[in-house]
């Protein structure tokens, strides 16, 4: 028997009204999607959040709620915030690499301009100083380890 | 009159038991913190999520739930997922910058090795080709615009 009820109304064992708030975003062929957001937020909270939004933004909101609920299910301690921390670390690492590469260019450029005047050990010392400075700047700009915790306080 | 009840028990107008699940993470001097997670998840879901965790991880979980609830309150459509998208864009941008800088180094190095043999217009052409290749590689590696949506499906 084919049922016209959406995944939410099937899960909640109720009739699916024609103006059901869940129906467009929780189709019956994906029952796990509704079960996941229901477990984390509860059906009534999801309904409330969707109802407070204009209709054209509800699909995106349902998607992001599902993504967050999935993250919370996979990581019950950090949820989505775990992903955010990882991305901050990744940005920090790439920014450091970039700063080092820019320092290398600066040294190469200075070498190209005055090749005869600069001795090998001077280049090395200049490059190491540059790296040190860049590391200090990078750690000042991207001290991300405190980002999340300072937002929690 | 000083009340010993935590923010959750005050909000829910009930007695705060000595083993209250909320009490250590929702102190009475920050009522907004509990109100925020209650609005998004509901008190019973928060209690359930905390109870399912070992005691030493509950403080971190309460912090991340608060962070996510705050994000959802500020951005009811994308919540935390909006932050994740922004960070992906930021990584993509820094990775592109890094690829370009590395290309610049490769050109400078080849210039330093064979200065006499390379004409100016050849250097420019080689550099532009390098940038093009790096852009293609970067867009293959960091096609982040599809990341979130593919996780939603």
XYZ file of C-alpha atoms in Angstrom:
306
model
C 0.000 0.000 0.000
C 1.402 3.393 -0.992
C 1.103 6.074 1.690
C 1.076 9.775 0.855
C 2.436 10.684 4.276
C 5.838 12.376 4.644
C 8.645 10.823 6.720
C 7.765 12.976 9.762
C 4.051 12.096 9.797
C 4.889 8.416 9.257
C 7.347 8.538 12.153
C 4.862 10.355 14.379
C 2.036 7.998 13.230
C -0.320 10.762 12.247
C -2.241 11.981 9.211
C -0.134 14.176 6.885
C -2.102 17.395 6.241
C -1.918 19.074 2.839
C -0.070 22.029 4.413
C 2.278 19.844 6.500
C 5.347 21.891 7.544
C 7.638 18.841 7.250
C 6.349 17.324 4.025
C 8.445 19.302 1.451
C 11.696 18.770 3.367
C 11.322 15.276 4.799
C 10.153 12.990 2.006
C 8.939 9.499 2.873
C 11.778 7.831 0.953
C 14.332 9.129 3.505
C 12.969 8.232 6.957
C 16.453 8.415 8.524
C 16.678 12.162 7.765
C 13.649 12.976 9.921
C 14.593 10.462 12.623
C 17.980 12.179 12.947
C 16.693 15.760 13.427
C 13.875 14.478 15.665
C 16.391 12.748 17.953
C 18.452 15.936 18.412
C 15.906 18.788 18.294
C 12.508 17.120 18.702
C 9.792 17.395 16.031
C 8.024 20.358 17.635
C 11.221 22.446 17.795
C 12.009 21.666 14.140
C 8.453 22.606 13.145
C 8.721 25.845 15.141
C 12.065 26.785 13.550
C 10.777 26.108 10.027
C 7.508 27.980 10.619
C 9.387 31.093 11.758
C 11.137 31.328 8.377
C 9.812 32.517 5.014
C 8.903 29.515 2.819
C 11.767 30.019 0.341
C 14.405 29.622 3.103
C 12.946 26.525 4.763
C 14.645 23.954 2.519
C 18.081 25.392 3.337
C 17.211 25.525 7.039
C 16.045 21.877 6.983
C 19.320 20.921 5.272
C 21.478 22.744 7.808
C 19.474 21.318 10.739
C 20.004 17.838 9.300
C 23.737 18.463 8.857
C 24.053 19.682 12.475
C 21.966 16.784 13.801
C 24.142 14.312 11.880
C 27.299 15.951 13.275
C 25.899 15.775 16.819
C 25.009 12.093 16.330
C 28.506 11.300 15.053
C 30.245 13.433 17.690
C 27.984 13.789 20.753
C 30.524 15.991 22.573
C 31.494 18.578 19.948
C 29.003 18.171 17.076
C 29.483 20.801 14.369
C 31.837 22.760 16.621
C 34.382 19.942 16.174
C 34.309 20.574 12.419
C 34.779 24.325 13.019
C 37.809 23.708 15.257
C 39.398 21.440 12.632
C 38.863 24.058 9.922
C 40.449 26.757 12.110
C 43.499 24.522 12.578
C 43.638 23.933 8.823
C 43.504 27.695 8.105
C 46.228 28.314 10.673
C 48.454 25.699 9.036
C 47.937 27.035 5.490
C 48.472 30.632 6.650
C 51.778 29.620 8.246
C 52.857 27.873 5.040
C 51.907 30.993 3.069
C 53.883 33.274 5.384
C 56.960 31.034 4.992
C 56.609 30.943 1.223
C 56.276 34.739 1.080
C 59.418 35.038 3.202
C 61.233 32.743 0.772
C 60.200 34.992 -2.126
C 61.422 38.087 -0.312
C 64.822 36.451 0.189
C 64.982 35.253 -3.434
C 64.097 38.751 -4.629
C 66.766 40.370 -2.504
C 69.242 37.784 -3.817
C 68.284 38.562 -7.407
C 68.828 42.287 -6.816
C 72.202 42.120 -5.080
C 73.727 38.730 -5.827
C 77.350 39.790 -5.397
C 76.954 41.610 -2.106
C 75.229 38.887 -0.146
C 77.237 36.006 1.239
C 75.643 32.594 1.657
C 75.593 32.655 5.469
C 74.028 36.122 5.435
C 71.191 34.871 3.218
C 70.557 31.980 5.553
C 70.505 34.268 8.588
C 68.194 36.752 6.819
C 65.831 33.968 5.791
C 65.714 32.488 9.296
C 64.973 35.932 10.763
C 62.241 36.440 8.226
C 60.682 33.052 9.103
C 60.830 33.902 12.786
C 59.105 37.234 12.211
C 56.439 35.638 10.030
C 55.805 32.958 12.671
C 55.356 35.628 15.303
C 52.973 37.562 13.058
C 51.059 34.395 12.123
C 50.685 33.294 15.738
C 49.434 36.783 16.645
C 46.920 36.821 13.788
C 45.757 33.210 13.982
C 45.758 32.250 17.627
C 42.696 30.088 16.924
C 42.998 27.785 19.906
C 41.293 30.450 22.005
C 38.592 31.188 19.415
C 35.989 28.604 20.356
C 36.519 28.774 24.104
C 36.288 32.575 24.139
C 32.995 32.301 22.270
C 31.634 29.902 24.864
C 32.200 32.141 27.840
C 16.694 35.990 48.847
C 19.503 33.798 47.508
C 18.329 30.724 45.652
C 20.512 27.627 45.261
C 18.751 26.608 42.051
C 20.650 26.464 38.744
C 19.580 28.519 35.722
C 17.659 25.567 34.219
C 15.658 24.789 37.363
C 14.914 28.492 37.846
C 13.730 28.748 34.233
C 11.618 25.597 34.566
C 10.335 26.740 37.990
C 11.220 23.565 39.787
C 13.303 22.390 42.729
C 17.007 21.881 41.848
C 18.001 18.378 43.039
C 21.509 17.778 44.383
C 22.274 15.568 41.357
C 20.727 18.011 38.827
C 22.085 17.251 35.331
C 22.038 20.957 34.375
C 23.424 22.491 37.553
C 27.212 22.231 36.852
C 26.895 23.604 33.293
C 24.132 26.191 33.625
C 24.901 28.370 36.656
C 22.228 30.701 37.950
C 24.300 33.802 37.144
C 23.924 33.150 33.388
C 20.215 32.550 32.748
C 20.568 33.485 29.059
C 22.814 30.463 28.435
C 20.117 27.989 29.440
C 17.316 29.972 27.765
C 19.261 29.802 24.486
C 19.803 26.012 24.409
C 16.259 25.431 25.693
C 14.808 27.481 22.832
C 16.667 25.451 20.191
C 16.842 21.912 21.627
C 14.346 21.864 24.509
C 15.398 21.102 28.094
C 14.596 17.378 27.911
C 16.730 16.846 24.795
C 19.657 18.699 26.379
C 19.286 16.609 29.566
C 19.168 13.409 27.469
C 22.290 14.375 25.473
C 24.260 15.226 28.633
C 23.133 12.080 30.464
C 24.345 9.876 27.618
C 27.909 11.184 28.051
C 30.495 10.360 30.723
C 30.595 13.118 33.357
C 34.028 14.460 32.351
C 32.820 15.270 28.797
C 29.561 16.995 29.738
C 31.025 20.479 30.243
C 32.489 20.462 26.696
C 29.208 19.133 25.303
C 27.216 21.858 27.114
C 29.619 24.462 25.669
C 29.287 23.173 22.115
C 25.483 22.912 22.409
C 25.407 26.529 23.593
C 27.654 27.632 20.726
C 25.419 25.867 18.183
C 22.242 27.220 19.771
C 23.683 30.751 19.672
C 24.632 30.311 16.001
C 21.129 29.047 15.178
C 19.594 32.026 17.018
C 21.804 34.478 15.117
C 21.352 32.725 11.769
C 18.086 30.749 11.792
C 18.650 29.457 8.243
C 22.242 28.195 8.333
C 23.264 28.161 12.013
C 26.742 26.698 12.531
C 26.780 25.448 8.944
C 27.078 29.083 7.816
C 30.314 29.373 9.813
C 31.595 26.129 8.245
C 30.867 27.411 4.722
C 32.717 30.663 5.431
C 35.732 28.777 6.763
C 35.787 26.546 3.670
C 35.808 29.667 1.485
C 38.636 31.104 3.578
C 40.700 27.904 3.215
C 40.059 27.887 -0.527
C 41.256 31.485 -0.803
C 44.442 30.906 1.255
C 45.220 27.680 -0.638
C 44.944 29.581 -3.934
C 47.249 32.304 -2.632
C 49.725 29.638 -1.516
C 49.647 27.902 -4.903
C 50.345 31.226 -6.647
C 53.187 32.050 -4.282
C 54.733 28.616 -4.826
C 54.484 29.159 -8.584
C 56.250 32.497 -8.189
C 59.089 30.768 -6.308
C 59.428 28.138 -9.023
C 59.790 30.893 -11.640
C 62.278 32.848 -9.513
C 64.314 29.687 -8.964
C 64.416 28.872 -12.664
C 65.432 32.501 -13.341
C 68.232 32.267 -10.803
C 69.546 29.075 -12.428
C 69.474 30.205 -16.087
C 69.301 34.007 -16.145
C 70.937 34.429 -19.519
C 68.879 31.898 -21.419
C 65.421 33.085 -20.436
C 63.980 36.093 -22.176
C 61.576 38.349 -20.343
C 58.497 37.399 -22.366
C 59.283 33.699 -21.876
C 59.352 34.161 -18.097
C 56.014 35.911 -18.201
C 54.494 33.143 -20.315
C 55.956 30.425 -18.056
C 54.642 32.159 -14.950
C 51.161 32.577 -16.401
C 51.101 28.894 -17.399
C 52.191 27.931 -13.918
C 49.422 30.063 -12.353
C 46.866 28.501 -14.681
C 47.985 24.983 -13.736
C 47.949 25.838 -10.027
C 44.464 27.293 -10.340
C 43.247 24.125 -12.027
C 44.865 21.974 -9.310
C 43.491 24.194 -6.528
C 39.961 24.138 -7.951
C 40.153 20.312 -8.225
C 41.405 19.942 -4.637
C 39.279 22.608 -2.989
C 35.953 22.611 -4.781
C 34.315 23.427 -1.447
C 31.126 24.928 -2.800
C 29.811 21.375 -3.278
C 31.028 20.158 0.123
C 28.090 21.133 2.277
C 25.385 20.359 -0.267
C 26.811 16.898 -0.971
C 26.724 16.178 2.747
C 23.100 17.195 2.951
C 21.861 14.758 0.327
